[in-house]
mmCIF file of C-alpha atoms in Angstrom:
data_model
loop_
_atom_site.group_PDB
_atom_site.id
_atom_site.type_symbol
_atom_site.label_atom_id
_atom_site.label_comp_id
_atom_site.label_asym_id
_atom_site.label_seq_id
_atom_site.Cartn_x
_atom_site.Cartn_y
_atom_site.Cartn_z
ATOM 1 C CA MET A 14 0.000 0.000 0.000
ATOM 2 C CA VAL A 15 2.816 2.386 0.800
ATOM 3 C CA PHE A 16 4.347 1.795 -2.661
ATOM 4 C CA ASN A 17 1.128 2.923 -4.334
ATOM 5 C CA HIS A 18 1.616 6.349 -2.775
ATOM 6 C CA PHE A 19 5.266 6.576 -3.667
ATOM 7 C CA LYS A 20 5.534 5.355 -7.263
ATOM 8 C CA THR A 21 8.707 7.348 -7.938
ATOM 9 C CA SER A 22 10.472 5.909 -4.900
ATOM 10 C CA PHE A 23 9.261 2.460 -5.893
ATOM 11 C CA TYR A 24 10.701 2.928 -9.393
ATOM 12 C CA TYR A 25 14.171 3.761 -8.051
ATOM 13 C CA LEU A 26 13.946 0.979 -5.505
ATOM 14 C CA ILE A 27 13.300 -1.504 -8.317
ATOM 15 C CA LEU A 28 16.290 -0.154 -10.260
ATOM 16 C CA PHE A 29 18.426 -0.515 -7.153
ATOM 17 C CA LEU A 30 17.284 -4.105 -6.590
ATOM 18 C CA ILE A 31 17.932 -4.985 -10.229
ATOM 19 C CA PHE A 32 21.394 -3.482 -9.992
ATOM 20 C CA VAL A 33 22.195 -5.388 -6.803
ATOM 21 C CA SER A 34 20.711 -8.592 -8.179
ATOM 22 C CA CYS A 35 22.703 -8.344 -11.421
ATOM 23 C CA GLY A 36 25.849 -7.692 -9.461
ATOM 24 C CA ARG A 37 25.314 -10.795 -7.381
ATOM 25 C CA ASN A 38 24.378 -13.031 -10.310
ATOM 26 C CA SER A 39 27.481 -12.035 -12.237
ATOM 27 C CA HIS A 40 29.588 -13.592 -9.497
ATOM 28 C CA THR A 41 32.354 -11.102 -10.137
ATOM 29 C CA GLU A 42 32.229 -8.560 -7.289
ATOM 30 C CA ASP A 43 32.619 -10.410 -3.999
ATOM 31 C CA GLY A 44 35.013 -13.210 -4.919
ATOM 32 C CA TYR A 45 34.595 -16.809 -3.811
ATOM 33 C CA THR A 46 34.034 -18.489 -0.473
ATOM 34 C CA ILE A 47 34.604 -22.242 -0.532
ATOM 35 C CA GLU A 48 33.276 -24.027 2.538
ATOM 36 C CA ALA A 49 34.291 -27.691 2.690
ATOM 37 C CA SER A 50 33.324 -30.458 5.075
ATOM 38 C CA ILE A 51 34.847 -33.921 4.593
ATOM 39 C CA THR A 52 33.750 -36.508 7.147
ATOM 40 C CA ASP A 53 36.636 -38.267 8.970
ATOM 41 C CA LEU A 54 39.299 -36.053 7.353
ATOM 42 C CA GLN A 55 42.284 -35.524 9.636
ATOM 43 C CA ASP A 56 43.334 -32.182 11.106
ATOM 44 C CA GLU A 57 46.001 -31.217 8.592
ATOM 45 C CA THR A 58 46.415 -28.616 5.820
ATOM 46 C CA ALA A 59 44.332 -28.095 2.675
ATOM 47 C CA ILE A 60 45.879 -26.389 -0.372
ATOM 48 C CA LEU A 61 43.840 -24.812 -3.188
ATOM 49 C CA GLN A 62 45.522 -24.788 -6.620
ATOM 50 C CA TYR A 63 44.859 -24.665 -10.353
ATOM 51 C CA PHE A 64 46.956 -25.637 -13.361
ATOM 52 C CA ASN A 65 47.849 -22.968 -15.892
ATOM 53 C CA GLN A 66 48.209 -24.883 -19.163
ATOM 54 C CA SER A 67 49.577 -21.867 -21.040
ATOM 55 C CA LYS A 68 52.466 -21.384 -18.618
ATOM 56 C CA ARG A 69 52.612 -25.081 -17.685
ATOM 57 C CA GLU A 70 52.668 -24.367 -13.990
ATOM 58 C CA THR A 71 50.610 -25.130 -10.900
ATOM 59 C CA VAL A 72 49.404 -21.976 -9.176
ATOM 60 C CA THR A 73 48.606 -21.990 -5.449
ATOM 61 C CA LEU A 74 45.649 -19.790 -4.521
ATOM 62 C CA ASP A 75 45.345 -20.419 -0.802
ATOM 63 C CA SER A 76 45.889 -22.815 2.081
ATOM 64 C CA ALA A 77 43.783 -23.484 5.150
ATOM 65 C CA SER A 78 43.914 -25.505 8.354
ATOM 66 C CA ILE A 79 41.512 -28.436 8.566
ATOM 67 C CA SER A 80 39.592 -28.812 11.804
ATOM 68 C CA ASP A 81 37.173 -31.720 12.298
ATOM 69 C CA GLY A 82 37.138 -32.191 8.523
ATOM 70 C CA SER A 83 36.138 -28.588 7.805
ATOM 71 C CA PHE A 84 38.037 -25.750 6.159
ATOM 72 C CA VAL A 85 37.354 -22.526 4.268
ATOM 73 C CA PHE A 86 39.035 -20.766 1.329
ATOM 74 C CA LYS A 87 38.362 -17.154 0.349
ATOM 75 C CA GLY A 88 39.668 -15.214 -2.626
ATOM 76 C CA LYS A 89 38.811 -13.924 -6.070
ATOM 77 C CA LEU A 90 39.148 -15.405 -9.549
ATOM 78 C CA LYS A 91 39.417 -13.377 -12.739
ATOM 79 C CA SER A 92 37.196 -15.990 -14.391
ATOM 80 C CA PRO A 93 35.865 -19.531 -13.642
ATOM 81 C CA ARG A 94 38.259 -22.483 -13.819
ATOM 82 C CA GLU A 95 38.906 -25.964 -12.467
ATOM 83 C CA VAL A 96 40.663 -26.053 -9.113
ATOM 84 C CA THR A 97 42.126 -28.869 -7.045
ATOM 85 C CA VAL A 98 42.216 -29.262 -3.283
ATOM 86 C CA THR A 99 45.072 -31.350 -1.920
ATOM 87 C CA THR A 100 45.537 -32.220 1.747
ATOM 88 C CA LYS A 101 48.943 -32.452 3.350
ATOM 89 C CA PRO A 102 50.537 -34.676 4.458
ATOM 90 C CA SER A 103 47.957 -37.311 3.427
ATOM 91 C CA ASP A 104 47.892 -36.231 -0.287
ATOM 92 C CA LEU A 105 44.148 -36.713 -0.684
ATOM 93 C CA SER A 106 42.844 -34.643 -3.590
ATOM 94 C CA PHE A 107 39.602 -33.649 -5.308
ATOM 95 C CA SER A 108 38.844 -31.272 -8.155
ATOM 96 C CA PHE A 109 35.863 -29.119 -9.112
ATOM 97 C CA PHE A 110 35.021 -26.007 -11.108
ATOM 98 C CA ALA A 111 35.041 -22.786 -9.127
ATOM 99 C CA GLU A 112 33.796 -19.256 -9.732
ATOM 100 C CA ASN A 113 33.246 -16.137 -7.651
ATOM 101 C CA SER A 114 30.349 -17.332 -5.508
ATOM 102 C CA THR A 115 29.695 -19.155 -2.250
ATOM 103 C CA ILE A 116 30.522 -22.801 -2.916
ATOM 104 C CA THR A 117 29.829 -25.681 -0.549
ATOM 105 C CA ILE A 118 31.811 -28.930 -0.708
ATOM 106 C CA SER A 119 30.857 -32.119 1.116
ATOM 107 C CA GLY A 120 32.232 -35.630 1.082
ATOM 108 C CA ASN A 121 33.234 -38.642 3.134
ATOM 109 C CA LEU A 122 36.785 -39.927 3.464
ATOM 110 C CA SER A 123 35.487 -43.506 3.280
ATOM 111 C CA ASP A 124 34.652 -42.890 -0.389
ATOM 112 C CA ALA A 125 38.263 -42.093 -1.314
ATOM 113 C CA LYS A 126 39.801 -44.193 -4.109
ATOM 114 C CA LYS A 127 43.328 -44.964 -5.178
ATOM 115 C CA GLY A 128 43.786 -44.143 -8.843
ATOM 116 C CA ARG A 129 46.615 -43.878 -11.340
ATOM 117 C CA GLY A 130 50.038 -43.202 -9.884
ATOM 118 C CA ASN A 131 48.682 -44.293 -6.468
ATOM 119 C CA ARG A 132 46.912 -40.942 -6.123
ATOM 120 C CA VAL A 133 44.106 -40.934 -3.569
ATOM 121 C CA THR A 134 41.093 -39.084 -4.961
ATOM 122 C CA LEU A 135 37.659 -38.309 -3.610
ATOM 123 C CA ASP A 136 34.350 -37.612 -5.338
ATOM 124 C CA VAL A 137 32.640 -34.688 -3.626
ATOM 125 C CA ASP A 138 29.270 -32.958 -3.846
ATOM 126 C CA VAL A 139 29.499 -29.344 -5.016
ATOM 127 C CA THR A 140 26.778 -26.706 -4.723
ATOM 128 C CA GLY A 141 26.856 -23.016 -5.560
ATOM 129 C CA SER A 142 28.960 -23.246 -8.745
ATOM 130 C CA ARG A 143 27.142 -22.833 -12.057
ATOM 131 C CA ILE A 144 30.142 -24.050 -14.063
ATOM 132 C CA GLN A 145 30.191 -27.238 -11.958
ATOM 133 C CA LYS A 146 26.548 -27.803 -12.935
ATOM 134 C CA ASP A 147 27.681 -27.775 -16.565
ATOM 135 C CA ALA A 148 30.428 -30.259 -15.686
ATOM 136 C CA ASN A 149 27.866 -32.514 -13.999
ATOM 137 C CA ALA A 150 25.573 -32.337 -17.040
ATOM 138 C CA TYR A 151 28.441 -33.384 -19.301
ATOM 139 C CA SER A 152 29.344 -36.263 -16.962
ATOM 140 C CA GLU A 153 25.768 -37.507 -17.203
ATOM 141 C CA ALA A 154 25.896 -37.284 -20.997
ATOM 142 C CA ILE A 155 28.958 -39.538 -21.232
ATOM 143 C CA GLN A 156 28.011 -41.794 -18.322
ATOM 144 C CA GLY A 157 26.881 -44.636 -20.584
ATOM 145 C CA ILE A 158 30.123 -44.674 -22.541
ATOM 146 C CA GLN A 159 32.158 -44.384 -19.345
ATOM 147 C CA LYS A 160 30.363 -47.356 -17.817
ATOM 148 C CA LYS A 161 30.949 -49.550 -20.875
ATOM 149 C CA SER A 162 34.599 -48.568 -21.298
ATOM 150 C CA GLN A 163 35.611 -48.651 -17.624
ATOM 151 C CA PRO A 164 36.255 -52.418 -17.310
ATOM 152 C CA ILE A 165 38.232 -52.391 -20.573
ATOM 153 C CA ARG A 166 40.205 -49.375 -19.374
ATOM 154 C CA ALA A 167 40.953 -51.157 -16.077
ATOM 155 C CA ARG A 168 42.089 -54.273 -17.939
ATOM 156 C CA TYR A 169 44.304 -52.231 -20.252
ATOM 157 C CA ASP A 170 45.871 -50.337 -17.344
ATOM 158 C CA SER A 171 46.585 -53.593 -15.517
ATOM 159 C CA LEU A 172 48.109 -55.274 -18.583
ATOM 160 C CA ASN A 173 50.129 -52.202 -19.482
ATOM 161 C CA ARG A 174 51.554 -51.910 -15.956
ATOM 162 C CA ALA A 175 52.470 -55.602 -16.023
ATOM 163 C CA TYR A 176 54.138 -55.207 -19.422
ATOM 164 C CA ILE A 177 56.183 -52.198 -18.252
ATOM 165 C CA ALA A 178 57.227 -54.099 -15.100
ATOM 166 C CA MET A 179 58.303 -57.113 -17.182
ATOM 167 C CA MET A 180 60.411 -54.900 -19.442
ATOM 168 C CA ASN A 181 62.590 -54.117 -16.441
ATOM 169 C CA THR A 182 63.272 -57.813 -15.808
ATOM 170 C CA ASP A 183 65.025 -60.593 -17.692
ATOM 171 C CA ALA A 184 61.733 -61.938 -19.007
ATOM 172 C CA ASP A 185 61.808 -64.058 -22.141
ATOM 173 C CA GLU A 186 61.231 -62.068 -25.351
ATOM 174 C CA ASP A 187 58.317 -64.279 -26.389
ATOM 175 C CA VAL A 188 56.629 -63.755 -23.011
ATOM 176 C CA LEU A 189 57.110 -59.999 -23.382
ATOM 177 C CA GLU A 190 55.583 -60.017 -26.853
ATOM 178 C CA LYS A 191 52.546 -61.967 -25.650
ATOM 179 C CA MET A 192 51.979 -59.497 -22.814
ATOM 180 C CA LYS A 193 52.405 -56.605 -25.213
ATOM 181 C CA ALA A 194 49.883 -58.179 -27.595
ATOM 182 C CA LYS A 195 47.328 -58.525 -24.784
ATOM 183 C CA ALA A 196 47.781 -54.885 -23.773
ATOM 184 C CA THR A 197 47.538 -53.786 -27.400
ATOM 185 C CA LYS A 198 44.319 -55.760 -27.885
ATOM 186 C CA ALA A 199 42.762 -54.068 -24.838
ATOM 187 C CA LYS A 200 43.862 -50.682 -26.164
ATOM 188 C CA ASP A 201 42.301 -51.471 -29.544
ATOM 189 C CA GLU A 202 39.029 -52.359 -27.781
ATOM 190 C CA LEU A 203 39.034 -48.934 -26.155
ATOM 191 C CA ASP A 204 39.216 -47.264 -29.556
ATOM 192 C CA GLN A 205 35.563 -48.135 -30.236
ATOM 193 C CA PHE A 206 34.529 -45.561 -27.627
ATOM 194 C CA VAL A 207 36.626 -42.690 -28.955
ATOM 195 C CA GLU A 208 34.321 -41.506 -31.740
ATOM 196 C CA PRO A 209 31.012 -41.758 -29.796
ATOM 197 C CA ARG A 210 32.504 -39.808 -26.897
ATOM 198 C CA SER A 211 33.963 -37.255 -29.285
ATOM 199 C CA GLU A 212 30.538 -36.695 -30.849
ATOM 200 C CA ILE A 213 28.908 -36.148 -27.452
ATOM 201 C CA THR A 214 31.667 -33.738 -26.447
ATOM 202 C CA GLN A 215 31.410 -31.677 -29.627
ATOM 203 C CA LYS A 216 27.612 -31.558 -29.305
ATOM 204 C CA PHE A 217 27.941 -30.283 -25.731
ATOM 205 C CA ILE A 218 30.397 -27.589 -26.810
ATOM 206 C CA THR A 219 28.137 -26.467 -29.661
ATOM 207 C CA GLU A 220 25.060 -26.284 -27.436
ATOM 208 C CA HIS A 221 26.767 -24.345 -24.605
ATOM 209 C CA PRO A 222 28.334 -21.200 -26.114
ATOM 210 C CA ASN A 223 28.048 -19.339 -22.780
ATOM 211 C CA SER A 224 29.748 -22.047 -20.710
ATOM 212 C CA HIS A 225 33.297 -21.764 -19.412
ATOM 213 C CA PHE A 226 33.186 -25.522 -18.847
ATOM 214 C CA ALA A 227 32.436 -26.111 -22.542
ATOM 215 C CA ALA A 228 35.498 -23.980 -23.320
ATOM 216 C CA SER A 229 37.566 -26.126 -20.935
ATOM 217 C CA LEU A 230 36.571 -29.192 -22.998
ATOM 218 C CA TYR A 231 37.423 -27.415 -26.217
ATOM 219 C CA VAL A 232 40.965 -26.527 -25.092
ATOM 220 C CA TRP A 233 41.882 -30.170 -25.677
ATOM 221 C CA ARG A 234 40.019 -30.520 -28.982
ATOM 222 C CA THR A 235 41.665 -27.900 -31.167
ATOM 223 C CA ASN A 236 43.706 -30.641 -32.832
ATOM 224 C CA SER A 237 40.473 -32.363 -33.846
ATOM 225 C CA HIS A 238 39.778 -29.565 -36.342
ATOM 226 C CA THR A 239 41.611 -27.564 -38.970
ATOM 227 C CA TYR A 240 42.613 -23.995 -38.174
ATOM 228 C CA ASP A 241 39.686 -22.494 -40.122
ATOM 229 C CA GLU A 242 37.201 -24.842 -38.425
ATOM 230 C CA ASN A 243 38.637 -23.892 -35.043
ATOM 231 C CA VAL A 244 38.226 -20.186 -35.709
ATOM 232 C CA GLU A 245 34.552 -20.726 -36.543
ATOM 233 C CA ILE A 246 33.952 -22.772 -33.383
ATOM 234 C CA PHE A 247 35.825 -20.321 -31.163
ATOM 235 C CA ASN A 248 33.867 -17.359 -32.540
ATOM 236 C CA SER A 249 30.635 -19.119 -31.552
ATOM 237 C CA PHE A 250 31.497 -18.677 -27.859
ATOM 238 C CA SER A 251 30.244 -15.603 -26.024
ATOM 239 C CA ASP A 252 32.605 -12.667 -25.458
ATOM 240 C CA GLU A 253 32.773 -13.505 -21.752
ATOM 241 C CA VAL A 254 33.879 -17.071 -22.431
ATOM 242 C CA GLN A 255 36.383 -15.989 -25.105
ATOM 243 C CA ASP A 256 37.980 -13.601 -22.618
ATOM 244 C CA GLY A 257 37.909 -16.141 -19.783
ATOM 245 C CA PHE A 258 40.592 -18.455 -18.417
ATOM 246 C CA TYR A 259 39.937 -21.186 -20.983
ATOM 247 C CA GLY A 260 39.113 -18.798 -23.809
ATOM 248 C CA ARG A 261 42.568 -17.254 -23.526
ATOM 249 C CA GLN A 262 44.147 -20.714 -23.596
ATOM 250 C CA ILE A 263 42.202 -21.560 -26.742
ATOM 251 C CA LYS A 264 43.422 -18.355 -28.386
ATOM 252 C CA GLN A 265 47.009 -19.353 -27.659
ATOM 253 C CA GLU A 266 46.437 -22.867 -28.996
ATOM 254 C CA LEU A 267 44.921 -21.468 -32.178
ATOM 255 C CA GLU A 268 47.875 -19.151 -32.653
ATOM 256 C CA LYS A 269 50.212 -22.143 -32.395
ATOM 257 C CA LEU A 270 48.009 -24.151 -34.760
ATOM 258 C CA LYS A 271 48.081 -21.266 -37.232
ATOM 259 C CA GLN A 272 51.903 -21.349 -37.094
ATOM 260 C CA GLY A 273 51.774 -25.082 -37.854
ATOM 261 C CA SER A 274 49.171 -24.945 -40.628
ATOM 262 C CA PRO A 275 49.386 -24.387 -44.398
ATOM 263 C CA GLY A 276 50.508 -20.896 -45.334
ATOM 264 C CA ALA A 277 52.767 -20.343 -42.325
ATOM 265 C CA VAL A 278 56.552 -20.233 -42.479
ATOM 266 C CA ALA A 279 57.814 -23.398 -40.778
ATOM 267 C CA TYR A 280 59.642 -22.969 -37.469
ATOM 268 C CA ASN A 281 63.379 -23.441 -38.104
ATOM 269 C CA PHE A 282 64.319 -25.859 -35.322
ATOM 270 C CA LYS A 283 67.863 -26.960 -34.592
ATOM 271 C CA SER A 284 68.724 -30.242 -32.927
ATOM 272 C CA VAL A 285 71.083 -33.214 -32.810
ATOM 273 C CA ASP A 286 70.082 -36.200 -34.910
ATOM 274 C CA PHE A 287 70.029 -39.947 -34.297
ATOM 275 C CA ASN A 288 73.762 -40.235 -35.049
ATOM 276 C CA GLY A 289 74.858 -37.247 -32.987
ATOM 277 C CA ASP A 290 75.161 -34.832 -35.909
ATOM 278 C CA SER A 291 73.773 -31.299 -35.910
ATOM 279 C CA LEU A 292 70.569 -30.807 -37.867
ATOM 280 C CA ALA A 293 68.551 -27.715 -38.739
ATOM 281 C CA LEU A 294 65.385 -27.510 -40.793
ATOM 282 C CA SER A 295 66.943 -24.699 -42.832
ATOM 283 C CA ASP A 296 69.520 -27.229 -44.107
ATOM 284 C CA TYR A 297 66.743 -28.645 -46.307
ATOM 285 C CA ARG A 298 65.734 -25.509 -48.182
ATOM 286 C CA GLY A 299 65.204 -26.389 -51.837
ATOM 287 C CA GLN A 300 63.507 -29.695 -50.983
ATOM 288 C CA TYR A 301 60.075 -30.794 -49.908
ATOM 289 C CA VAL A 302 60.328 -31.935 -46.267
ATOM 290 C CA LEU A 303 57.838 -34.031 -44.343
ATOM 291 C CA LEU A 304 58.077 -33.674 -40.554
ATOM 292 C CA ASP A 305 56.789 -36.913 -39.063
ATOM 293 C CA PHE A 306 55.835 -36.474 -35.386
ATOM 294 C CA TRP A 307 55.734 -39.971 -33.906
ATOM 295 C CA ALA A 308 56.871 -42.140 -30.961
ATOM 296 C CA SER A 309 58.131 -45.668 -30.418
ATOM 297 C CA TRP A 310 55.138 -46.343 -28.153
ATOM 298 C CA CYS A 311 52.582 -45.014 -30.688
ATOM 299 C CA GLY A 312 50.924 -47.989 -32.410
ATOM 300 C CA PRO A 313 49.351 -46.025 -35.298
ATOM 301 C CA CYS A 314 52.697 -44.287 -35.892
ATOM 302 C CA ARG A 315 54.559 -47.565 -36.188
ATOM 303 C CA ALA A 316 51.826 -49.093 -38.343
ATOM 304 C CA GLY A 317 52.186 -46.206 -40.798
ATOM 305 C CA ASN A 318 55.955 -46.529 -41.232
ATOM 306 C CA PRO A 319 55.813 -49.062 -44.093
ATOM 307 C CA HIS A 320 53.754 -46.601 -46.128
ATOM 308 C CA LEU A 321 56.175 -43.772 -45.319
ATOM 309 C CA LEU A 322 58.988 -46.000 -46.583
ATOM 310 C CA ASP A 323 57.078 -46.434 -49.838
ATOM 311 C CA LEU A 324 56.616 -42.671 -50.204
ATOM 312 C CA TYR A 325 60.280 -42.069 -49.446
ATOM 313 C CA ALA A 326 61.413 -44.611 -52.039
ATOM 314 C CA LYS A 327 59.005 -43.155 -54.606
ATOM 315 C CA TYR A 328 59.831 -39.450 -54.251
ATOM 316 C CA HIS A 329 63.215 -39.096 -52.540
ATOM 317 C CA GLU A 330 65.205 -38.822 -55.756
ATOM 318 C CA GLN A 331 62.866 -36.036 -56.883
ATOM 319 C CA GLY A 332 63.660 -33.860 -53.877
ATOM 320 C CA PHE A 333 61.565 -35.325 -51.060
ATOM 321 C CA GLU A 334 62.963 -35.729 -47.522
ATOM 322 C CA ILE A 335 61.552 -36.933 -44.214
ATOM 323 C CA ILE A 336 62.613 -35.913 -40.710
ATOM 324 C CA GLY A 337 61.238 -38.063 -37.902
ATOM 325 C CA ILE A 338 60.607 -36.139 -34.668
ATOM 326 C CA ALA A 339 60.103 -38.640 -31.854
ATOM 327 C CA ASP A 340 58.332 -38.191 -28.548
ATOM 328 C CA ASP A 341 60.823 -40.507 -26.842
ATOM 329 C CA ASP A 342 62.887 -38.076 -24.779
ATOM 330 C CA ASN A 343 62.477 -40.293 -21.705
ATOM 331 C CA ASP A 344 63.466 -43.516 -23.441
ATOM 332 C CA HIS A 345 66.246 -43.111 -26.005
ATOM 333 C CA GLU A 346 66.787 -46.858 -26.220
ATOM 334 C CA ALA A 347 63.188 -47.524 -27.236
ATOM 335 C CA TRP A 348 63.541 -44.801 -29.883
ATOM 336 C CA ARG A 349 66.663 -46.381 -31.348
ATOM 337 C CA GLU A 350 65.165 -49.856 -31.300
ATOM 338 C CA ALA A 351 62.004 -48.681 -33.070
ATOM 339 C CA VAL A 352 64.005 -46.947 -35.815
ATOM 340 C CA ALA A 353 66.000 -50.138 -36.375
ATOM 341 C CA GLU A 354 63.020 -52.521 -36.176
ATOM 342 C CA ASP A 355 60.917 -50.474 -38.606
ATOM 343 C CA GLY A 356 63.794 -49.905 -41.029
ATOM 344 C CA ILE A 357 63.253 -46.141 -41.105
ATOM 345 C CA GLY A 358 66.870 -45.173 -40.527
ATOM 346 C CA VAL A 359 67.037 -44.154 -44.192
ATOM 347 C CA TRP A 360 65.872 -40.666 -43.190
ATOM 348 C CA LYS A 361 66.922 -38.322 -40.393
ATOM 349 C CA HIS A 362 65.613 -38.588 -36.841
ATOM 350 C CA VAL A 363 65.638 -36.203 -33.886
ATOM 351 C CA LEU A 364 63.933 -36.139 -30.499
ATOM 352 C CA ARG A 365 61.161 -33.718 -29.735
ATOM 353 C CA GLY A 366 63.060 -32.055 -26.870
ATOM 354 C CA LEU A 367 60.360 -32.518 -24.231
ATOM 355 C CA LYS A 368 61.445 -31.413 -20.746
ATOM 356 C CA TYR A 369 59.678 -31.921 -17.434
ATOM 357 C CA LYS A 370 59.974 -30.089 -14.150
ATOM 358 C CA GLN A 371 62.248 -32.058 -11.830
ATOM 359 C CA ASP A 372 60.351 -34.743 -9.868
ATOM 360 C CA SER A 373 57.130 -33.791 -11.639
ATOM 361 C CA TYR A 374 55.054 -34.574 -14.730
ATOM 362 C CA GLU A 375 54.635 -30.862 -15.432
ATOM 363 C CA ILE A 376 56.052 -29.928 -18.836
ATOM 364 C CA ILE A 377 58.359 -26.910 -18.835
ATOM 365 C CA ASP A 378 59.374 -27.186 -22.501
ATOM 366 C CA ALA A 379 57.250 -28.974 -25.112
ATOM 367 C CA GLY A 380 60.124 -28.882 -27.590
ATOM 368 C CA ILE A 381 59.785 -28.790 -31.367
ATOM 369 C CA GLY A 382 56.183 -29.978 -31.308
ATOM 370 C CA ASP A 383 55.056 -26.882 -29.422
ATOM 371 C CA HIS A 384 55.903 -24.692 -32.420
ATOM 372 C CA TYR A 385 53.611 -26.780 -34.612
ATOM 373 C CA ALA A 386 50.775 -27.313 -32.074
ATOM 374 C CA ILE A 387 51.371 -31.079 -31.936
ATOM 375 C CA HIS A 388 49.070 -32.750 -29.399
ATOM 376 C CA THR A 389 48.245 -36.027 -31.131
ATOM 377 C CA LEU A 390 50.434 -38.648 -32.795
ATOM 378 C CA PRO A 391 51.013 -39.273 -35.581
ATOM 379 C CA THR A 392 50.888 -35.802 -37.117
ATOM 380 C CA LYS A 393 52.761 -34.863 -40.296
ATOM 381 C CA ILE A 394 53.741 -31.422 -41.574
ATOM 382 C CA LEU A 395 54.672 -30.943 -45.254
ATOM 383 C CA ILE A 396 57.015 -28.029 -46.043
ATOM 384 C CA ASN A 397 57.837 -26.705 -49.514
ATOM 385 C CA PRO A 398 61.337 -25.776 -50.806
ATOM 386 C CA GLU A 399 60.827 -22.156 -49.663
ATOM 387 C CA GLY A 400 60.220 -23.240 -46.061
ATOM 388 C CA VAL A 401 56.440 -22.671 -46.104
ATOM 389 C CA ILE A 402 53.983 -25.239 -44.736
ATOM 390 C CA VAL A 403 51.787 -26.596 -47.528
ATOM 391 C CA GLY A 404 50.090 -29.503 -45.737
ATOM 392 C CA ARG A 405 49.118 -30.777 -42.290
ATOM 393 C CA TYR A 406 48.007 -34.384 -41.825
ATOM 394 C CA GLY A 407 46.746 -35.885 -38.561
ATOM 395 C CA GLY A 408 45.919 -33.746 -35.535
ATOM 396 C CA GLY A 409 44.474 -30.440 -36.735
ATOM 397 C CA GLY A 410 44.747 -31.393 -40.393
ATOM 398 C CA LYS A 411 43.696 -33.769 -43.154
ATOM 399 C CA ASN A 412 44.149 -37.551 -43.397
ATOM 400 C CA ASP A 413 46.981 -39.610 -44.858
ATOM 401 C CA GLU A 414 45.109 -40.124 -48.126
ATOM 402 C CA ALA A 415 45.253 -36.353 -48.608
ATOM 403 C CA LEU A 416 49.042 -36.518 -48.101
ATOM 404 C CA ASP A 417 49.353 -39.142 -50.839
ATOM 405 C CA LYS A 418 47.300 -37.002 -53.183
ATOM 406 C CA LYS A 419 49.353 -33.897 -52.390
ATOM 407 C CA LEU A 420 52.677 -35.609 -53.057
ATOM 408 C CA ASN A 421 51.318 -37.039 -56.294
ATOM 409 C CA GLN A 422 50.312 -33.539 -57.400
ATOM 410 C CA ILE A 423 53.721 -32.138 -56.508
ATOM 411 C CA PHE A 424 55.951 -34.753 -58.075
ATOM 412 C CA GLU A 425 53.967 -36.312 -60.903
ATOM 413 C CA ILE A 426 52.364 -33.391 -62.732
#
């Protein structure tokens, strides 16, 4: 009744409430408050961190003392992102997507599981984070595929661990080969789930242009599309997402992909080859050069080597060269054995130059591949005599049939 007599005051009150409401819904003014309660968790220390893929470093946001399983973090994020809580000294960890809002975490230590690398992880319930709701929706979408693939994944992991352990013993070569064959068969069974999951993921990304979580999925899918396709997909995201934590990472990935796609001048790397001799890409000006990014442990790479040998024999005398760039920096012996076994020593070979942080799996230098946006193996880059990329085949490019056609056009017209 009072408002009916004071319409002007009511009008400004509504504007004020809208302003306050919009400010709260944007989750950008007050920062985040993360309130966690984990039943039976010891009184120790909780550390809040996130991984910066662009800089390849783990960033610590905060730490808090745990009392009766409860602890609180407060701070502010420039944009939403995935964070991880790790407890010390027990090394329990759980991850979720955080934003500037009040977020509640709950869980029970009895639900903790030991995963890969003996890491102890915990599934937790998260409320108050809109980006986590998107993550939950995606998890539900792929739940069927996850359920079907999980036992095969477990079998593959078990067989692969056994095979690696046997390699460090004096096991008979035939026994090793049989174990390797079993692990390979399990890996091949897993491949049936790759395409269906990929389709679900791309559909989710397409249908959620305003979601920072969708952008987090897309960061790892840029090599599934050509540069032009990637630009179109990225432009479909809202301005907020493009300028967010994952949007900026995507921009950087696309810039690298552009540098490794047709039309760009190829990065002139310098290295030491298989025989200890210096090698630079610029040494091959005047020839067509195929950079073959591969690894001794990459089944599809090894399976494609016979065809590469055919291409080399067919076009080498006409000015065609291959340089193998192997992702075997941690196992030089396996690299050398693979080159010998596959008979590909007829062309030059160098290592990628991958370097990790000491006592960590964090990459501090992605080597040659980083300059060509190499994230999947095998990937091949074709460079013309002027040093310009004229073809990309594999991750972020066309298929091997397109490579055959391109070489035929170059050398047989």
